[in-house]
Amino acid sequence: MAEQIKAVRGTRDITPDEVYKWHYVESAARKVFEKFGFREIRTPIFEHTELFVKGTGEITDIVQKEMYTFEDKGGRSLTLRPEGTPPVVRSYLENNLFVDIPVNKFYYIAPMFRYERPQAGRYRQHMQLGVESIGSPSPAADAELMSMYWHFITELNIKEVKLSMNNVGCGNADCRPNYVEHLKSYAKENIDSLCDTCKDRLERNPLRMLDCKVEGCSEIFKKGPKILDHLCQECNKHLKLVKSYMERLEIPYEMNPFLVRGLDYYTRTVFEVTATGLGAQDAIAGGGRYDNLVEQLGGKPTPALGFGCGLDRLIATMEAQNTRFPDPPGIDVYLVSVGEEGVSRILEISYLLRRKGISAEIGLEDRSLRSQMKTANKLGAKYVIIIGEEEIEKGVASLKNMQDGHQETVDMQMLGSTMEDKLRISHR
Ligand code: HAM
């Protein structure tokens, strides 16, 4: 036999035995997000590389190390979407979506591609459920967004989750830039004890030092200057209001002054939701405000915010927590036959049943009635219709209820309406 080709490292298949869980989660998301006024948007899987360099940020790990970038036959540098925010902002600007309403709210369920080191819960292609709300500067929008995610995971019955929040300030001289200077001098004082990644980040991306998982480093930064003590007046006011709204909505959260997120565009509120049972890759969602990105991508200054939720991790959390998923949809009727005439009849009847909205499967392999019945059982069919030689002769079909074993004979002409009646009763 020829050698089998396997899926690419860091990617995986969602087989039919799993995919119903995805449908369940995706449809719950659509229902919740649409209740909050978000509408679906679909953007291309690849974009000009420049969009992510400008949008996601030149100094981020994503742009520096993780992008799937290639040149197309026309010599363009293209990149498989590593995250959804810059593409949505691009589309918002390109399609003038801002002209009709002041606040535009989008959601997407789409694959993202990042050349990361694969491990449990970390893939090179992951599915992300993302939302972007463009237009509102109000702290109420921040609380509304977090409450929407909270509502969504509560609907799914996900437990043991933690919502961490921070405010990373803004670009005003007396806000983040001032804090970064304090942080840098503190890091320089402790330079000999910092890991190589932190040393590297000190000049290139100092805030990310706060994210360091190396114990020695995190101990040092715990004692260092905190962004929350260096916010400007406006950012402080924003934070105070977000907190008060969260409390009013009774959404539990923790302040975490070390939460900085790996993307460049955040301003003010950032947040992350972690879940138990996932190991190291425990962030099931993350997001925040990005008030400068629209302008950076060529639009007028427009405040915005959003989050992304990794569906692979969300579903893994549900599995780890033994959340009950609804049963996968079974089939209503399995049709079995013997002989050529029998096959022709079940083909015709199944076509009729399906057009009546009944799910029907037919046994087309030339096998014994017994083994066809076994297949019907395996597929979880509610009813089996049997058309053998005797049935054909009499113009009838044998109908077996697979739940109680009851078998009866039905006039072939009446099969459609009989099945409709029976299934209406059993669907009730
Ligand atoms: P992010 O934190 O990079 O944010 O990704 C969002 C979520 O996607 C993560 O919390 C995680 O659940 C999931 N995720 C990320 N990378 C992987 C991976 N390699 N394998 C599995 N799951 C993964 C963003 O992408 C921002 N665009 C979110 C946002 C939207 N901020 C504002 N608007």
Coordinates of C-alpha atoms and ligand atoms in Angstrom, one line a residue:
M1 CA 0.0 0.0 0.0
A2 CA 1.1 3.5 -0.7
E3 CA 2.3 5.6 2.2
Q4 CA -0.5 7.6 3.8
I5 CA -0.2 11.4 4.0
K6 CA -1.0 12.8 7.4
A7 CA -2.5 16.1 8.5
V8 CA 0.1 18.9 8.9
R9 CA 1.7 19.2 12.4
G10 CA -0.5 21.5 14.6
T11 CA -3.6 20.9 12.6
R12 CA -6.4 18.3 13.1
D13 CA -9.6 17.0 11.8
I14 CA -13.0 17.5 13.4
T15 CA -14.7 14.2 12.5
P16 CA -18.4 13.8 12.3
D17 CA -18.5 12.2 15.7
E18 CA -17.2 15.6 17.1
V19 CA -18.6 18.1 14.8
Y20 CA -22.1 18.2 16.3
K21 CA -20.5 19.6 19.5
W22 CA -19.1 22.4 17.4
H23 CA -22.5 23.1 15.8
Y24 CA -24.1 23.3 19.2
V25 CA -21.5 25.8 20.5
E26 CA -21.6 27.8 17.3
S27 CA -25.3 28.1 17.3
A28 CA -25.4 29.1 21.0
A29 CA -22.9 31.8 20.1
R30 CA -24.9 33.1 17.2
K31 CA -28.0 33.2 19.4
V32 CA -26.4 35.1 22.2
F33 CA -24.3 37.5 20.1
E34 CA -27.3 38.4 17.9
K35 CA -29.3 39.1 21.0
F36 CA -26.6 41.7 21.8
G37 CA -26.9 43.2 18.3
F38 CA -23.8 41.7 16.8
R39 CA -24.0 40.6 13.1
E40 CA -21.9 38.1 11.3
I41 CA -19.1 39.2 9.0
R42 CA -17.0 36.9 6.8
T43 CA -13.6 38.2 5.6
P44 CA -11.1 36.4 3.4
I45 CA -8.8 33.8 4.9
F46 CA -5.8 35.6 3.5
E47 CA -4.9 39.3 3.4
H48 CA -2.0 41.6 2.4
T49 CA 0.8 40.9 4.9
E50 CA 1.0 44.6 5.6
L51 CA -2.4 44.5 7.3
F52 CA -1.1 42.4 10.1
V53 CA 2.3 44.2 10.3
K54 CA 0.5 47.5 10.7
G55 CA -2.6 46.2 12.6
T56 CA -1.4 43.3 14.9
G57 CA 1.9 45.1 15.4
E58 CA 5.4 44.7 14.1
I59 CA 6.9 43.8 17.5
T60 CA 4.4 41.1 18.4
D61 CA 5.3 37.4 18.4
I62 CA 2.5 36.9 15.8
V63 CA 4.1 39.1 13.3
Q64 CA 7.7 38.3 14.1
K65 CA 7.5 34.6 14.3
E66 CA 4.1 33.1 13.7
M67 CA 2.7 34.2 10.4
Y68 CA 2.1 31.9 7.4
T69 CA 3.3 34.3 4.8
F70 CA 3.7 33.5 1.1
E71 CA 4.1 35.2 -2.2
D72 CA 1.3 34.6 -4.7
K73 CA 1.9 34.1 -8.4
G74 CA 1.4 37.9 -8.9
G75 CA 4.3 38.6 -6.5
R76 CA 2.0 39.9 -3.7
S77 CA 3.0 39.1 -0.1
L78 CA 0.0 37.5 1.5
T79 CA -0.6 36.1 4.9
L80 CA -3.1 33.5 6.2
R81 CA -5.1 35.4 8.8
P82 CA -3.5 34.9 12.3
E83 CA -6.2 36.9 14.0
G84 CA -9.5 38.5 13.1
T85 CA -9.3 42.1 14.3
P86 CA -7.3 43.8 11.6
P87 CA -9.3 42.1 8.8
V88 CA -12.6 43.3 10.3
V89 CA -11.4 46.8 10.7
R90 CA -10.1 46.8 7.1
S91 CA -13.5 45.6 5.9
Y92 CA -15.4 48.1 8.1
L93 CA -13.3 50.9 6.4
E94 CA -13.3 49.4 2.9
N95 CA -17.1 48.9 2.8
N96 CA -17.9 52.2 4.5
L97 CA -19.8 50.4 7.2
F98 CA -19.6 53.4 9.4
V99 CA -21.8 55.7 7.4
D100 CA -25.2 54.4 8.6
I101 CA -24.9 53.8 12.3
P102 CA -22.5 55.1 14.9
V103 CA -21.6 51.7 16.4
N104 CA -21.1 48.7 14.3
K105 CA -21.0 45.3 15.9
F106 CA -19.6 42.2 14.2
Y107 CA -18.9 38.6 15.0
Y108 CA -17.1 35.9 13.1
I109 CA -16.4 32.2 13.5
A110 CA -13.3 31.5 11.5
P111 CA -10.0 29.6 11.4
M112 CA -6.8 31.4 12.4
F113 CA -3.3 30.4 11.5
R114 CA -0.3 30.8 13.7
Y115 CA 3.1 29.0 13.4
E116 CA 3.3 28.3 17.1
R117 CA 4.8 25.4 18.9
P118 CA 2.0 22.8 19.0
Q119 CA 1.0 21.4 22.3
A120 CA -2.3 20.5 24.1
G121 CA -4.7 23.3 23.3
R122 CA -2.4 25.1 21.0
Y123 CA -2.7 24.5 17.3
R124 CA -1.3 26.0 14.1
Q125 CA -4.9 26.3 12.8
H126 CA -7.4 27.1 15.5
M127 CA -11.0 28.1 15.2
Q128 CA -11.9 31.5 16.7
L129 CA -15.1 33.0 17.7
G130 CA -14.5 36.7 17.6
V131 CA -16.4 39.9 18.1
E132 CA -15.6 43.5 17.3
S133 CA -17.6 46.5 18.3
I134 CA -16.5 49.6 16.5
G135 CA -17.6 53.1 17.4
S136 CA -18.2 53.5 21.1
P137 CA -15.8 55.1 23.6
S138 CA -18.1 54.3 26.5
P139 CA -16.9 52.2 29.4
A140 CA -20.4 50.7 29.3
A141 CA -19.5 49.1 26.0
D142 CA -16.6 47.3 27.8
A143 CA -18.9 45.9 30.5
E144 CA -21.5 45.0 27.9
L145 CA -18.9 43.0 25.9
M146 CA -17.6 41.1 28.9
S147 CA -21.1 40.5 30.1
M148 CA -22.0 39.0 26.6
Y149 CA -19.1 36.5 26.9
W150 CA -20.1 35.7 30.4
H151 CA -23.7 35.1 29.3
F152 CA -22.5 32.9 26.5
I153 CA -20.4 30.6 28.7
T154 CA -23.1 30.5 31.3
E155 CA -25.6 29.4 28.6
L156 CA -23.1 26.6 27.8
N157 CA -22.9 25.6 31.5
I158 CA -19.2 26.1 31.6
K159 CA -18.0 26.3 35.2
E160 CA -14.7 27.2 37.0
V161 CA -13.8 30.1 34.9
K162 CA -12.0 33.2 35.9
L163 CA -12.3 36.6 34.2
S164 CA -9.2 38.8 34.7
M165 CA -9.1 42.4 33.8
N166 CA -6.6 45.2 33.6
N167 CA -6.3 48.6 32.1
V168 CA -3.1 49.1 30.1
G169 CA -3.6 52.9 29.7
C170 CA -3.4 55.0 26.6
G171 CA -0.8 56.8 24.6
N172 CA -0.9 60.1 26.5
A173 CA 2.5 61.1 27.8
D174 CA 1.3 61.0 31.4
C175 CA -0.1 57.5 31.0
R176 CA 1.4 54.4 29.5
P177 CA 4.6 56.0 28.0
N178 CA 5.4 57.3 31.5
Y179 CA 4.7 53.9 33.1
V180 CA 6.9 52.2 30.5
E181 CA 9.8 54.4 31.5
H182 CA 9.3 53.4 35.1
L183 CA 9.1 49.8 34.2
K184 CA 12.2 49.9 32.0
S185 CA 14.3 51.5 34.7
Y186 CA 13.0 49.0 37.2
A187 CA 13.9 46.2 34.8
K188 CA 17.4 47.6 34.2
E189 CA 18.0 47.7 38.0
N190 CA 17.2 44.0 38.0
I191 CA 18.7 43.1 34.6
D192 CA 21.0 40.4 35.9
S193 CA 18.1 38.4 37.3
L194 CA 15.9 38.6 34.2
C195 CA 15.6 35.8 31.6
D196 CA 16.8 36.3 28.0
T197 CA 13.3 36.8 26.6
C198 CA 12.7 39.6 29.1
K199 CA 16.1 41.2 28.4
D200 CA 15.2 41.1 24.7
R201 CA 11.7 42.6 25.4
L202 CA 13.1 45.4 27.6
E203 CA 13.8 47.6 24.6
R204 CA 11.5 46.1 22.0
N205 CA 8.3 45.4 23.8
P206 CA 8.7 46.2 27.5
L207 CA 5.1 45.7 28.6
R208 CA 5.3 42.0 27.6
M209 CA 7.9 41.5 30.3
L210 CA 5.0 41.5 32.7
D211 CA 3.7 38.4 30.9
C212 CA 6.8 36.4 31.6
K213 CA 6.1 32.9 32.9
V214 CA 9.6 32.4 34.2
E215 CA 9.2 32.3 38.0
G216 CA 12.2 34.5 38.8
C217 CA 11.0 37.2 36.4
S218 CA 7.4 37.2 37.6
E219 CA 8.6 37.5 41.2
I220 CA 10.7 40.5 40.3
F221 CA 7.8 42.2 38.4
K222 CA 5.4 41.5 41.2
K223 CA 7.4 43.9 43.3
G224 CA 7.9 46.4 40.5
P225 CA 5.8 49.4 39.3
K226 CA 2.2 48.7 38.4
I227 CA 0.4 50.2 35.5
L228 CA -2.7 50.8 37.6
D229 CA -0.8 53.2 39.7
H230 CA 0.3 55.2 36.6
L231 CA -2.9 55.7 34.7
C232 CA -3.9 59.2 33.5
Q233 CA -7.0 60.7 34.8
E234 CA -9.2 59.7 31.9
C235 CA -8.1 56.1 31.9
N236 CA -8.6 56.0 35.7
K237 CA -12.1 57.3 35.2
H238 CA -12.8 54.7 32.5
L239 CA -11.6 51.9 34.7
K240 CA -13.6 53.1 37.6
L241 CA -16.8 53.1 35.5
V242 CA -16.1 49.7 33.9
K243 CA -15.7 48.2 37.4
S244 CA -18.8 49.8 38.7
Y245 CA -20.8 48.5 35.6
M246 CA -19.4 45.0 36.1
E247 CA -20.4 45.1 39.7
R248 CA -23.9 46.3 38.8
L249 CA -24.2 43.4 36.3
E250 CA -22.9 41.0 39.0
I251 CA -20.2 39.6 36.7
P252 CA -17.3 38.3 38.9
Y253 CA -13.9 39.5 37.8
E254 CA -10.4 39.9 39.2
M255 CA -8.1 42.8 38.6
N256 CA -4.7 41.6 37.3
P257 CA -2.1 44.4 36.8
F258 CA 0.2 41.9 35.0
L259 CA -2.3 41.2 32.2
V260 CA -0.9 42.8 29.1
R261 CA -1.9 40.5 26.2
G262 CA 0.3 39.6 23.2
L263 CA -1.1 42.1 20.7
D264 CA 0.0 45.6 20.2
Y265 CA -3.2 47.5 19.7
Y266 CA -4.8 47.5 23.1
T267 CA -5.6 50.6 25.0
R268 CA -7.3 50.8 28.4
T269 CA -9.4 47.7 29.2
V270 CA -7.9 44.3 28.5
F271 CA -9.3 41.0 29.8
E272 CA -8.8 37.3 29.6
V273 CA -11.0 34.4 30.6
T274 CA -9.2 31.2 31.8
A275 CA -10.7 27.8 32.6
T276 CA -9.7 24.9 34.6
G277 CA -8.9 21.5 33.1
L278 CA -6.9 22.8 30.2
G279 CA -3.3 22.7 31.5
A280 CA -0.9 25.5 30.4
Q281 CA -3.0 26.8 27.5
D282 CA -5.9 27.8 29.7
A283 CA -7.1 31.1 28.1
I284 CA -10.4 30.4 26.5
A285 CA -10.9 34.1 25.5
G286 CA -9.1 37.4 25.5
G287 CA -9.7 40.9 24.2
G288 CA -10.0 44.5 25.0
R289 CA -10.2 48.0 23.7
Y290 CA -8.2 49.2 20.7
D291 CA -9.0 52.9 20.3
N292 CA -6.2 53.7 17.9
L293 CA -6.4 50.8 15.4
V294 CA -9.1 52.2 13.1
E295 CA -7.0 55.3 12.6
Q296 CA -3.8 53.3 12.2
L297 CA -5.4 51.4 9.4
G298 CA -6.4 54.6 7.6
G299 CA -9.8 55.5 9.1
K300 CA -10.9 58.5 11.2
P301 CA -10.1 58.2 14.9
T302 CA -12.7 55.7 16.1
P303 CA -12.8 53.8 19.4
A304 CA -13.4 50.1 19.3
L305 CA -13.2 46.9 21.3
G306 CA -13.6 43.1 20.9
F307 CA -12.5 39.7 22.0
G308 CA -11.6 36.3 20.5
C309 CA -12.5 33.0 22.0
G310 CA -10.7 29.8 21.0
L311 CA -13.3 27.2 20.2
D312 CA -10.9 24.3 20.3
R313 CA -10.2 25.2 23.9
L314 CA -13.7 26.0 24.8
I315 CA -14.9 22.6 23.6
A316 CA -12.0 20.9 25.4
T317 CA -13.1 22.7 28.6
M318 CA -16.6 21.5 28.2
E319 CA -15.4 17.9 27.7
A320 CA -13.1 18.1 30.7
Q321 CA -16.0 19.4 32.8
N322 CA -18.3 16.7 31.4
T323 CA -20.7 19.2 30.1
R324 CA -23.7 17.5 28.5
F325 CA -23.9 18.1 24.8
P326 CA -27.3 17.6 23.2
D327 CA -27.4 14.2 21.5
P328 CA -26.2 14.2 17.9
P329 CA -29.1 14.2 15.4
G330 CA -30.0 10.6 14.6
I331 CA -31.8 9.4 11.5
D332 CA -35.5 8.9 11.4
V333 CA -35.8 6.1 8.9
Y334 CA -33.5 3.4 7.5
L335 CA -34.8 1.6 4.5
V336 CA -33.6 -1.9 3.6
S337 CA -34.4 -4.0 0.6
V338 CA -33.5 -7.2 -1.3
G339 CA -33.1 -7.5 -5.0
E340 CA -33.0 -4.9 -7.8
E341 CA -36.7 -4.0 -7.7
G342 CA -36.4 -3.5 -3.9
V343 CA -33.5 -1.1 -4.3
S344 CA -35.4 0.9 -6.9
R345 CA -38.4 1.1 -4.5
I346 CA -36.4 2.2 -1.5
L347 CA -34.5 4.8 -3.6
E348 CA -37.9 6.3 -4.7
I349 CA -39.4 6.1 -1.2
S350 CA -36.4 7.7 0.5
Y351 CA -36.5 10.6 -2.0
L352 CA -40.1 11.2 -1.1
L353 CA -39.5 11.0 2.6
R354 CA -36.6 13.3 2.5
R355 CA -38.6 15.9 0.6
K356 CA -41.2 15.7 3.4
G357 CA -38.4 16.7 5.8
I358 CA -37.8 13.2 7.1
S359 CA -34.1 12.1 7.4
A360 CA -33.7 8.8 5.7
E361 CA -30.8 6.5 4.9
I362 CA -30.8 3.5 2.5
G363 CA -28.9 0.3 2.6
L364 CA -27.4 0.1 -0.9
E365 CA -24.8 -2.6 -0.4
D366 CA -25.8 -6.0 -1.6
R367 CA -26.1 -7.6 1.9
S368 CA -28.5 -9.8 3.8
L369 CA -31.5 -8.2 5.5
R370 CA -29.9 -9.2 8.9
S371 CA -26.8 -7.2 8.3
Q372 CA -28.7 -4.2 6.9
M373 CA -30.8 -4.3 10.1
K374 CA -27.6 -4.2 12.1
T375 CA -26.5 -1.0 10.3
A376 CA -29.9 0.6 11.0
N377 CA -29.3 -0.2 14.7
K378 CA -25.8 1.3 14.7
L379 CA -27.0 4.5 13.0
G380 CA -29.7 4.8 15.7
A381 CA -32.6 4.9 13.2
K382 CA -36.0 5.3 14.8
Y383 CA -37.8 3.2 12.2
V384 CA -36.8 0.7 9.6
I385 CA -38.8 0.2 6.4
I386 CA -38.3 -3.2 4.8
I387 CA -39.1 -3.9 1.2
G388 CA -38.5 -7.6 0.3
E389 CA -39.8 -9.7 -2.5
E390 CA -43.0 -10.5 -0.6
E391 CA -43.7 -6.9 0.2
I392 CA -43.3 -5.9 -3.4
E393 CA -45.7 -8.6 -4.5
K394 CA -48.3 -7.3 -2.1
G395 CA -47.6 -3.6 -2.6
V396 CA -46.8 -3.1 1.0
A397 CA -43.8 -2.3 3.2
S398 CA -42.9 -3.7 6.6
L399 CA -42.4 -1.0 9.2
K400 CA -40.5 -1.6 12.3
N401 CA -40.3 0.7 15.3
M402 CA -36.8 0.3 16.5
Q403 CA -37.5 1.7 20.0
D404 CA -40.2 -0.8 21.0
G405 CA -39.7 -3.5 18.4
H406 CA -43.3 -3.3 17.1
Q407 CA -43.7 -4.3 13.5
E408 CA -46.6 -3.6 11.1
T409 CA -47.5 -3.7 7.5
V410 CA -48.2 -0.4 5.6
D411 CA -49.6 0.1 2.2
M412 CA -46.7 1.4 0.1
Q413 CA -48.8 4.3 -1.2
M414 CA -49.4 5.4 2.4
L415 CA -45.8 5.3 3.6
G416 CA -45.2 9.0 3.3
S417 CA -48.2 10.1 5.3
T418 CA -47.8 7.2 7.8
M419 CA -44.2 8.2 8.5
E420 CA -45.1 11.9 8.8
D421 CA -47.7 11.0 11.4
K422 CA -45.5 8.6 13.4
L423 CA -42.6 11.0 13.5
R424 CA -44.7 14.0 14.4
I425 CA -45.8 11.9 17.4
S426 CA -42.3 10.7 18.3
H427 CA -40.8 14.3 17.8
R428 CA -43.3 15.8 20.2
Ligands
HAM1 P1 -5.8 36.1 21.1 O1 -5.7 36.2 22.6 O2 -4.5 36.0 20.4 O3 -6.6 37.4 20.7 O4 -6.7 34.9 20.7 C1 -8.0 34.8 21.3 C2 -8.2 33.4 21.8 O5 -8.0 32.4 20.7 C3 -7.3 32.9 22.9 O6 -7.7 33.3 24.1 C4 -7.4 31.4 22.7 O7 -8.5 30.9 23.3 C5 -7.5 31.2 21.2 N1 -6.2 30.9 20.6 C6 -5.2 31.7 20.2 N2 -4.2 31.1 19.7 C7 -4.5 29.8 19.7 C8 -3.9 28.5 19.3 N3 -2.7 28.6 18.7 N4 -4.5 27.4 19.4 C9 -5.7 27.3 20.0 N5 -6.4 28.5 20.4 C10 -5.8 29.6 20.3 C11 -6.9 37.7 19.4 O8 -6.7 37.0 18.5 C12 -7.6 39.0 19.2 N6 -7.9 39.3 17.8 C13 -8.8 39.1 20.1 C14 -9.5 40.4 20.0 C15 -10.6 40.7 19.2 N7 -9.2 41.5 20.6 C16 -10.0 42.5 20.2 N8 -10.8 42.0 19.3

